[in-house]
């Protein structure tokens, strides 16, 4: 990640202009790592950059939009998607999440349930809902919550995103 100038610039932008305690998650991490497993590396534009944080005291979408606008000033070519995880439980009809890690456990795939941010001294701080094993093993695994609530959504994501074309050696685990 340190050798990826765009990734480091995005992490710095979130540290300075994003929500306090925010992480960049999902495809930002997964795509970079899985692309690095191939020679030549797949060349795909960054779809969006998912920024996640948790603030139970103010969970209106307007704050997310304000952070997106601030980040756009720093990196205008990035499609920032800022989401306060304190309100995201409503999309799946779940009980309120207690923190960001709990929210990540409700995402679709284990390898996307990973976030990273820069500490004030520039070190990486990682948050993993399911660990790094599936990411490092090149496994796309449905999360327990997704399996119980929307397995068809997992299949739809797999097809719509074209991941098996992008990463032909990807192992898909549905159970």
mmCIF file with all atom_site columns, C-alpha atoms in Angstrom:
data_model
loop_
_atom_site.group_PDB
_atom_site.id
_atom_site.type_symbol
_atom_site.label_atom_id
_atom_site.label_alt_id
_atom_site.label_comp_id
_atom_site.label_asym_id
_atom_site.label_entity_id
_atom_site.label_seq_id
_atom_site.pdbx_PDB_ins_code
_atom_site.Cartn_x
_atom_site.Cartn_y
_atom_site.Cartn_z
_atom_site.occupancy
_atom_site.B_iso_or_equiv
_atom_site.pdbx_formal_charge
_atom_site.auth_seq_id
_atom_site.auth_comp_id
_atom_site.auth_asym_id
_atom_site.auth_atom_id
_atom_site.pdbx_PDB_model_num
ATOM 1   C CA . UNK A 1 1   ? 0.000   0.000   0.000   1.00 0.00 ? 1   UNK A CA 1
ATOM 2   C CA . UNK A 1 2   ? 2.853   2.396   0.783   1.00 0.00 ? 2   UNK A CA 1
ATOM 3   C CA . UNK A 1 3   ? 4.174   2.117   -2.773  1.00 0.00 ? 3   UNK A CA 1
ATOM 4   C CA . UNK A 1 4   ? 0.749   3.064   -4.203  1.00 0.00 ? 4   UNK A CA 1
ATOM 5   C CA . UNK A 1 5   ? 0.811   6.857   -4.416  1.00 0.00 ? 5   UNK A CA 1
ATOM 6   C CA . UNK A 1 6   ? -2.937  7.158   -5.090  1.00 0.00 ? 6   UNK A CA 1
ATOM 7   C CA . UNK A 1 7   ? -3.746  4.954   -2.087  1.00 0.00 ? 7   UNK A CA 1
ATOM 8   C CA . UNK A 1 8   ? -1.491  6.950   0.222   1.00 0.00 ? 8   UNK A CA 1
ATOM 9   C CA . UNK A 1 9   ? -2.950  10.233  -1.033  1.00 0.00 ? 9   UNK A CA 1
ATOM 10  C CA . UNK A 1 10  ? -6.478  8.950   -0.386  1.00 0.00 ? 10  UNK A CA 1
ATOM 11  C CA . UNK A 1 11  ? -5.555  7.765   3.110   1.00 0.00 ? 11  UNK A CA 1
ATOM 12  C CA . UNK A 1 12  ? -3.986  11.124  3.887   1.00 0.00 ? 12  UNK A CA 1
ATOM 13  C CA . UNK A 1 13  ? -7.077  12.925  2.551   1.00 0.00 ? 13  UNK A CA 1
ATOM 14  C CA . UNK A 1 14  ? -9.353  10.911  4.838   1.00 0.00 ? 14  UNK A CA 1
ATOM 15  C CA . UNK A 1 15  ? -7.068  11.544  7.802   1.00 0.00 ? 15  UNK A CA 1
ATOM 16  C CA . UNK A 1 16  ? -7.124  15.313  7.235   1.00 0.00 ? 16  UNK A CA 1
ATOM 17  C CA . UNK A 1 17  ? -10.532 16.043  5.642   1.00 0.00 ? 17  UNK A CA 1
ATOM 18  C CA . UNK A 1 18  ? -12.654 13.025  6.517   1.00 0.00 ? 18  UNK A CA 1
ATOM 19  C CA . UNK A 1 19  ? -14.628 12.071  9.610   1.00 0.00 ? 19  UNK A CA 1
ATOM 20  C CA . UNK A 1 20  ? -12.712 11.554  12.823  1.00 0.00 ? 20  UNK A CA 1
ATOM 21  C CA . UNK A 1 21  ? -11.658 7.930   13.178  1.00 0.00 ? 21  UNK A CA 1
ATOM 22  C CA . UNK A 1 22  ? -12.677 7.023   9.624   1.00 0.00 ? 22  UNK A CA 1
ATOM 23  C CA . UNK A 1 23  ? -11.362 4.072   7.639   1.00 0.00 ? 23  UNK A CA 1
ATOM 24  C CA . UNK A 1 24  ? -11.200 3.373   3.937   1.00 0.00 ? 24  UNK A CA 1
ATOM 25  C CA . UNK A 1 25  ? -12.662 -0.070  3.321   1.00 0.00 ? 25  UNK A CA 1
ATOM 26  C CA . UNK A 1 26  ? -14.084 -2.538  0.805   1.00 0.00 ? 26  UNK A CA 1
ATOM 27  C CA . UNK A 1 27  ? -12.678 -2.613  -2.723  1.00 0.00 ? 27  UNK A CA 1
ATOM 28  C CA . UNK A 1 28  ? -9.994  -0.049  -1.938  1.00 0.00 ? 28  UNK A CA 1
ATOM 29  C CA . UNK A 1 29  ? -8.055  -2.741  -0.093  1.00 0.00 ? 29  UNK A CA 1
ATOM 30  C CA . UNK A 1 30  ? -9.329  -5.920  -1.742  1.00 0.00 ? 30  UNK A CA 1
ATOM 31  C CA . UNK A 1 31  ? -8.837  -4.730  -5.316  1.00 0.00 ? 31  UNK A CA 1
ATOM 32  C CA . UNK A 1 32  ? -5.302  -3.509  -4.728  1.00 0.00 ? 32  UNK A CA 1
ATOM 33  C CA . UNK A 1 33  ? -4.219  -6.731  -3.110  1.00 0.00 ? 33  UNK A CA 1
ATOM 34  C CA . UNK A 1 34  ? -5.950  -9.122  -5.499  1.00 0.00 ? 34  UNK A CA 1
ATOM 35  C CA . UNK A 1 35  ? -4.790  -7.154  -8.548  1.00 0.00 ? 35  UNK A CA 1
ATOM 36  C CA . UNK A 1 36  ? -1.214  -7.523  -7.276  1.00 0.00 ? 36  UNK A CA 1
ATOM 37  C CA . UNK A 1 37  ? -1.545  -11.323 -7.518  1.00 0.00 ? 37  UNK A CA 1
ATOM 38  C CA . UNK A 1 38  ? -1.681  -11.187 -11.319 1.00 0.00 ? 38  UNK A CA 1
ATOM 39  C CA . UNK A 1 39  ? 0.978   -10.463 -13.906 1.00 0.00 ? 39  UNK A CA 1
ATOM 40  C CA . UNK A 1 40  ? 0.104   -8.325  -15.666 1.00 0.00 ? 40  UNK A CA 1
ATOM 41  C CA . UNK A 1 41  ? -2.066  -6.656  -13.077 1.00 0.00 ? 41  UNK A CA 1
ATOM 42  C CA . UNK A 1 42  ? -5.671  -6.027  -14.122 1.00 0.00 ? 42  UNK A CA 1
ATOM 43  C CA . UNK A 1 43  ? -6.230  -2.400  -15.072 1.00 0.00 ? 43  UNK A CA 1
ATOM 44  C CA . UNK A 1 44  ? -9.576  -1.158  -13.804 1.00 0.00 ? 44  UNK A CA 1
ATOM 45  C CA . UNK A 1 45  ? -10.518 2.341   -12.722 1.00 0.00 ? 45  UNK A CA 1
ATOM 46  C CA . UNK A 1 46  ? -11.364 2.867   -9.058  1.00 0.00 ? 46  UNK A CA 1
ATOM 47  C CA . UNK A 1 47  ? -15.167 2.601   -8.882  1.00 0.00 ? 47  UNK A CA 1
ATOM 48  C CA . UNK A 1 48  ? -15.479 4.521   -5.630  1.00 0.00 ? 48  UNK A CA 1
ATOM 49  C CA . UNK A 1 49  ? -13.690 4.897   -2.341  1.00 0.00 ? 49  UNK A CA 1
ATOM 50  C CA . UNK A 1 50  ? -15.724 3.735   0.642   1.00 0.00 ? 50  UNK A CA 1
ATOM 51  C CA . UNK A 1 51  ? -15.062 5.785   3.766   1.00 0.00 ? 51  UNK A CA 1
ATOM 52  C CA . UNK A 1 52  ? -16.650 4.472   6.933   1.00 0.00 ? 52  UNK A CA 1
ATOM 53  C CA . UNK A 1 53  ? -16.932 5.852   10.436  1.00 0.00 ? 53  UNK A CA 1
ATOM 54  C CA . UNK A 1 54  ? -19.192 5.549   13.449  1.00 0.00 ? 54  UNK A CA 1
ATOM 55  C CA . UNK A 1 55  ? -20.949 8.451   15.172  1.00 0.00 ? 55  UNK A CA 1
ATOM 56  C CA . UNK A 1 56  ? -24.117 7.495   17.043  1.00 0.00 ? 56  UNK A CA 1
ATOM 57  C CA . UNK A 1 57  ? -24.651 11.086  18.183  1.00 0.00 ? 57  UNK A CA 1
ATOM 58  C CA . UNK A 1 58  ? -25.321 12.442  14.684  1.00 0.00 ? 58  UNK A CA 1
ATOM 59  C CA . UNK A 1 59  ? -26.495 9.960   12.106  1.00 0.00 ? 59  UNK A CA 1
ATOM 60  C CA . UNK A 1 60  ? -28.025 12.151  9.417   1.00 0.00 ? 60  UNK A CA 1
ATOM 61  C CA . UNK A 1 61  ? -26.885 11.650  5.837   1.00 0.00 ? 61  UNK A CA 1
ATOM 62  C CA . UNK A 1 62  ? -26.175 15.368  5.498   1.00 0.00 ? 62  UNK A CA 1
ATOM 63  C CA . UNK A 1 63  ? -22.949 14.943  7.468   1.00 0.00 ? 63  UNK A CA 1
ATOM 64  C CA . UNK A 1 64  ? -21.803 12.177  5.110   1.00 0.00 ? 64  UNK A CA 1
ATOM 65  C CA . UNK A 1 65  ? -22.471 14.461  2.152   1.00 0.00 ? 65  UNK A CA 1
ATOM 66  C CA . UNK A 1 66  ? -20.493 17.275  3.783   1.00 0.00 ? 66  UNK A CA 1
ATOM 67  C CA . UNK A 1 67  ? -17.512 14.949  4.279   1.00 0.00 ? 67  UNK A CA 1
ATOM 68  C CA . UNK A 1 68  ? -17.774 13.800  0.670   1.00 0.00 ? 68  UNK A CA 1
ATOM 69  C CA . UNK A 1 69  ? -17.651 17.434  -0.449  1.00 0.00 ? 69  UNK A CA 1
ATOM 70  C CA . UNK A 1 70  ? -14.614 18.122  1.750   1.00 0.00 ? 70  UNK A CA 1
ATOM 71  C CA . UNK A 1 71  ? -12.798 15.094  0.379   1.00 0.00 ? 71  UNK A CA 1
ATOM 72  C CA . UNK A 1 72  ? -13.730 16.121  -3.175  1.00 0.00 ? 72  UNK A CA 1
ATOM 73  C CA . UNK A 1 73  ? -11.874 19.393  -2.602  1.00 0.00 ? 73  UNK A CA 1
ATOM 74  C CA . UNK A 1 74  ? -8.723  17.431  -1.772  1.00 0.00 ? 74  UNK A CA 1
ATOM 75  C CA . UNK A 1 75  ? -9.096  14.740  -4.465  1.00 0.00 ? 75  UNK A CA 1
ATOM 76  C CA . UNK A 1 76  ? -11.687 15.892  -7.020  1.00 0.00 ? 76  UNK A CA 1
ATOM 77  C CA . UNK A 1 77  ? -11.321 12.894  -9.328  1.00 0.00 ? 77  UNK A CA 1
ATOM 78  C CA . UNK A 1 78  ? -12.337 10.379  -6.647  1.00 0.00 ? 78  UNK A CA 1
ATOM 79  C CA . UNK A 1 79  ? -15.911 9.169   -6.197  1.00 0.00 ? 79  UNK A CA 1
ATOM 80  C CA . UNK A 1 80  ? -16.032 9.355   -2.395  1.00 0.00 ? 80  UNK A CA 1
ATOM 81  C CA . UNK A 1 81  ? -18.734 7.332   -0.634  1.00 0.00 ? 81  UNK A CA 1
ATOM 82  C CA . UNK A 1 82  ? -18.784 8.360   3.035   1.00 0.00 ? 82  UNK A CA 1
ATOM 83  C CA . UNK A 1 83  ? -21.136 6.443   5.306   1.00 0.00 ? 83  UNK A CA 1
ATOM 84  C CA . UNK A 1 84  ? -21.742 6.714   9.026   1.00 0.00 ? 84  UNK A CA 1
ATOM 85  C CA . UNK A 1 85  ? -22.155 3.090   10.052  1.00 0.00 ? 85  UNK A CA 1
ATOM 86  C CA . UNK A 1 86  ? -24.373 4.166   12.956  1.00 0.00 ? 86  UNK A CA 1
ATOM 87  C CA . UNK A 1 87  ? -27.255 4.504   10.489  1.00 0.00 ? 87  UNK A CA 1
ATOM 88  C CA . UNK A 1 88  ? -26.496 1.722   8.029   1.00 0.00 ? 88  UNK A CA 1
ATOM 89  C CA . UNK A 1 89  ? -28.338 -0.974  9.998   1.00 0.00 ? 89  UNK A CA 1
ATOM 90  C CA . UNK A 1 90  ? -31.608 0.391   8.640   1.00 0.00 ? 90  UNK A CA 1
ATOM 91  C CA . UNK A 1 91  ? -30.789 -0.827  5.107   1.00 0.00 ? 91  UNK A CA 1
ATOM 92  C CA . UNK A 1 92  ? -30.819 -4.460  6.160   1.00 0.00 ? 92  UNK A CA 1
ATOM 93  C CA . UNK A 1 93  ? -33.429 -4.238  8.877   1.00 0.00 ? 93  UNK A CA 1
ATOM 94  C CA . UNK A 1 94  ? -30.856 -5.066  11.551  1.00 0.00 ? 94  UNK A CA 1
ATOM 95  C CA . UNK A 1 95  ? -30.588 -3.942  15.132  1.00 0.00 ? 95  UNK A CA 1
ATOM 96  C CA . UNK A 1 96  ? -28.468 -0.795  15.485  1.00 0.00 ? 96  UNK A CA 1
ATOM 97  C CA . UNK A 1 97  ? -24.761 -1.427  15.124  1.00 0.00 ? 97  UNK A CA 1
ATOM 98  C CA . UNK A 1 98  ? -22.609 -0.747  18.172  1.00 0.00 ? 98  UNK A CA 1
ATOM 99  C CA . UNK A 1 99  ? -19.447 0.191   16.298  1.00 0.00 ? 99  UNK A CA 1
ATOM 100 C CA . UNK A 1 100 ? -17.741 0.090   12.920  1.00 0.00 ? 100 UNK A CA 1
ATOM 101 C CA . UNK A 1 101 ? -16.524 -3.489  13.281  1.00 0.00 ? 101 UNK A CA 1
ATOM 102 C CA . UNK A 1 102 ? -20.063 -4.694  13.951  1.00 0.00 ? 102 UNK A CA 1
ATOM 103 C CA . UNK A 1 103 ? -21.191 -2.892  10.806  1.00 0.00 ? 103 UNK A CA 1
ATOM 104 C CA . UNK A 1 104 ? -18.452 -4.577  8.762   1.00 0.00 ? 104 UNK A CA 1
ATOM 105 C CA . UNK A 1 105 ? -19.769 -7.961  9.876   1.00 0.00 ? 105 UNK A CA 1
ATOM 106 C CA . UNK A 1 106 ? -22.947 -7.140  7.937   1.00 0.00 ? 106 UNK A CA 1
ATOM 107 C CA . UNK A 1 107 ? -21.210 -6.546  4.625   1.00 0.00 ? 107 UNK A CA 1
ATOM 108 C CA . UNK A 1 108 ? -21.552 -9.029  1.763   1.00 0.00 ? 108 UNK A CA 1
ATOM 109 C CA . UNK A 1 109 ? -18.080 -10.586 1.581   1.00 0.00 ? 109 UNK A CA 1
ATOM 110 C CA . UNK A 1 110 ? -15.422 -11.290 4.191   1.00 0.00 ? 110 UNK A CA 1
ATOM 111 C CA . UNK A 1 111 ? -12.591 -9.807  2.111   1.00 0.00 ? 111 UNK A CA 1
ATOM 112 C CA . UNK A 1 112 ? -14.381 -6.449  1.917   1.00 0.00 ? 112 UNK A CA 1
ATOM 113 C CA . UNK A 1 113 ? -14.882 -6.287  5.699   1.00 0.00 ? 113 UNK A CA 1
ATOM 114 C CA . UNK A 1 114 ? -11.453 -4.711  6.135   1.00 0.00 ? 114 UNK A CA 1
ATOM 115 C CA . UNK A 1 115 ? -10.677 -1.064  6.758   1.00 0.00 ? 115 UNK A CA 1
ATOM 116 C CA . UNK A 1 116 ? -7.453  0.901   6.954   1.00 0.00 ? 116 UNK A CA 1
ATOM 117 C CA . UNK A 1 117 ? -6.547  4.395   8.087   1.00 0.00 ? 117 UNK A CA 1
ATOM 118 C CA . UNK A 1 118 ? -3.410  6.366   8.804   1.00 0.00 ? 118 UNK A CA 1
ATOM 119 C CA . UNK A 1 119 ? -2.516  7.153   12.385  1.00 0.00 ? 119 UNK A CA 1
ATOM 120 C CA . UNK A 1 120 ? -1.190  10.639  13.196  1.00 0.00 ? 120 UNK A CA 1
ATOM 121 C CA . UNK A 1 121 ? 2.358   9.299   12.861  1.00 0.00 ? 121 UNK A CA 1
ATOM 122 C CA . UNK A 1 122 ? 1.620   7.669   9.478   1.00 0.00 ? 122 UNK A CA 1
ATOM 123 C CA . UNK A 1 123 ? 1.269   4.045   10.579  1.00 0.00 ? 123 UNK A CA 1
ATOM 124 C CA . UNK A 1 124 ? -1.469  1.873   9.139   1.00 0.00 ? 124 UNK A CA 1
ATOM 125 C CA . UNK A 1 125 ? -4.306  1.065   11.521  1.00 0.00 ? 125 UNK A CA 1
ATOM 126 C CA . UNK A 1 126 ? -6.371  -1.905  10.415  1.00 0.00 ? 126 UNK A CA 1
ATOM 127 C CA . UNK A 1 127 ? -9.893  -2.959  11.302  1.00 0.00 ? 127 UNK A CA 1
ATOM 128 C CA . UNK A 1 128 ? -10.911 -6.461  10.257  1.00 0.00 ? 128 UNK A CA 1
ATOM 129 C CA . UNK A 1 129 ? -14.289 -8.008  10.913  1.00 0.00 ? 129 UNK A CA 1
ATOM 130 C CA . UNK A 1 130 ? -13.210 -11.435 9.656   1.00 0.00 ? 130 UNK A CA 1
ATOM 131 C CA . UNK A 1 131 ? -9.418  -11.224 9.654   1.00 0.00 ? 131 UNK A CA 1
ATOM 132 C CA . UNK A 1 132 ? -7.100  -11.198 6.642   1.00 0.00 ? 132 UNK A CA 1
ATOM 133 C CA . UNK A 1 133 ? -7.156  -14.908 5.743   1.00 0.00 ? 133 UNK A CA 1
ATOM 134 C CA . UNK A 1 134 ? -9.683  -14.718 2.892   1.00 0.00 ? 134 UNK A CA 1
ATOM 135 C CA . UNK A 1 135 ? -8.056  -11.608 1.456   1.00 0.00 ? 135 UNK A CA 1
ATOM 136 C CA . UNK A 1 136 ? -4.613  -13.221 1.448   1.00 0.00 ? 136 UNK A CA 1
ATOM 137 C CA . UNK A 1 137 ? -5.940  -16.593 0.195   1.00 0.00 ? 137 UNK A CA 1
ATOM 138 C CA . UNK A 1 138 ? -7.775  -14.911 -2.726  1.00 0.00 ? 138 UNK A CA 1
ATOM 139 C CA . UNK A 1 139 ? -11.152 -16.156 -1.492  1.00 0.00 ? 139 UNK A CA 1
ATOM 140 C CA . UNK A 1 140 ? -14.465 -14.405 -2.018  1.00 0.00 ? 140 UNK A CA 1
ATOM 141 C CA . UNK A 1 141 ? -16.630 -15.742 0.815   1.00 0.00 ? 141 UNK A CA 1
ATOM 142 C CA . UNK A 1 142 ? -20.178 -14.749 1.654   1.00 0.00 ? 142 UNK A CA 1
ATOM 143 C CA . UNK A 1 143 ? -20.533 -13.426 5.190   1.00 0.00 ? 143 UNK A CA 1
ATOM 144 C CA . UNK A 1 144 ? -22.829 -15.238 7.622   1.00 0.00 ? 144 UNK A CA 1
ATOM 145 C CA . UNK A 1 145 ? -25.262 -12.299 7.715   1.00 0.00 ? 145 UNK A CA 1
ATOM 146 C CA . UNK A 1 146 ? -25.449 -12.115 3.922   1.00 0.00 ? 146 UNK A CA 1
ATOM 147 C CA . UNK A 1 147 ? -25.851 -15.896 3.660   1.00 0.00 ? 147 UNK A CA 1
ATOM 148 C CA . UNK A 1 148 ? -28.765 -15.814 6.107   1.00 0.00 ? 148 UNK A CA 1
ATOM 149 C CA . UNK A 1 149 ? -30.463 -12.714 4.710   1.00 0.00 ? 149 UNK A CA 1
ATOM 150 C CA . UNK A 1 150 ? -29.635 -12.253 1.031   1.00 0.00 ? 150 UNK A CA 1
ATOM 151 C CA . UNK A 1 151 ? -27.632 -15.023 -0.678  1.00 0.00 ? 151 UNK A CA 1
ATOM 152 C CA . UNK A 1 152 ? -29.124 -13.948 -4.014  1.00 0.00 ? 152 UNK A CA 1
ATOM 153 C CA . UNK A 1 153 ? -27.602 -10.503 -3.436  1.00 0.00 ? 153 UNK A CA 1
ATOM 154 C CA . UNK A 1 154 ? -24.170 -12.103 -3.105  1.00 0.00 ? 154 UNK A CA 1
ATOM 155 C CA . UNK A 1 155 ? -24.628 -13.919 -6.416  1.00 0.00 ? 155 UNK A CA 1
ATOM 156 C CA . UNK A 1 156 ? -25.890 -10.752 -8.084  1.00 0.00 ? 156 UNK A CA 1
ATOM 157 C CA . UNK A 1 157 ? -22.837 -8.808  -6.869  1.00 0.00 ? 157 UNK A CA 1
ATOM 158 C CA . UNK A 1 158 ? -20.493 -11.521 -8.124  1.00 0.00 ? 158 UNK A CA 1
ATOM 159 C CA . UNK A 1 159 ? -22.013 -11.365 -11.604 1.00 0.00 ? 159 UNK A CA 1
ATOM 160 C CA . UNK A 1 160 ? -22.557 -7.607  -11.836 1.00 0.00 ? 160 UNK A CA 1
ATOM 161 C CA . UNK A 1 161 ? -19.050 -6.715  -10.734 1.00 0.00 ? 161 UNK A CA 1
ATOM 162 C CA . UNK A 1 162 ? -17.333 -9.168  -13.077 1.00 0.00 ? 162 UNK A CA 1
ATOM 163 C CA . UNK A 1 163 ? -14.905 -10.348 -10.419 1.00 0.00 ? 163 UNK A CA 1
ATOM 164 C CA . UNK A 1 164 ? -14.297 -13.769 -11.980 1.00 0.00 ? 164 UNK A CA 1
ATOM 165 C CA . UNK A 1 165 ? -13.232 -12.078 -15.219 1.00 0.00 ? 165 UNK A CA 1
ATOM 166 C CA . UNK A 1 166 ? -10.993 -9.647  -13.373 1.00 0.00 ? 166 UNK A CA 1
ATOM 167 C CA . UNK A 1 167 ? -9.526  -12.341 -11.107 1.00 0.00 ? 167 UNK A CA 1
ATOM 168 C CA . UNK A 1 168 ? -9.860  -15.701 -12.890 1.00 0.00 ? 168 UNK A CA 1
ATOM 169 C CA . UNK A 1 169 ? -8.112  -17.595 -10.067 1.00 0.00 ? 169 UNK A CA 1
ATOM 170 C CA . UNK A 1 170 ? -10.516 -16.273 -7.432  1.00 0.00 ? 170 UNK A CA 1
ATOM 171 C CA . UNK A 1 171 ? -12.029 -18.984 -5.261  1.00 0.00 ? 171 UNK A CA 1
ATOM 172 C CA . UNK A 1 172 ? -15.709 -18.328 -4.462  1.00 0.00 ? 172 UNK A CA 1
ATOM 173 C CA . UNK A 1 173 ? -17.052 -19.821 -1.231  1.00 0.00 ? 173 UNK A CA 1
ATOM 174 C CA . UNK A 1 174 ? -20.798 -19.683 -0.746  1.00 0.00 ? 174 UNK A CA 1
ATOM 175 C CA . UNK A 1 175 ? -21.128 -21.560 2.562   1.00 0.00 ? 175 UNK A CA 1
#
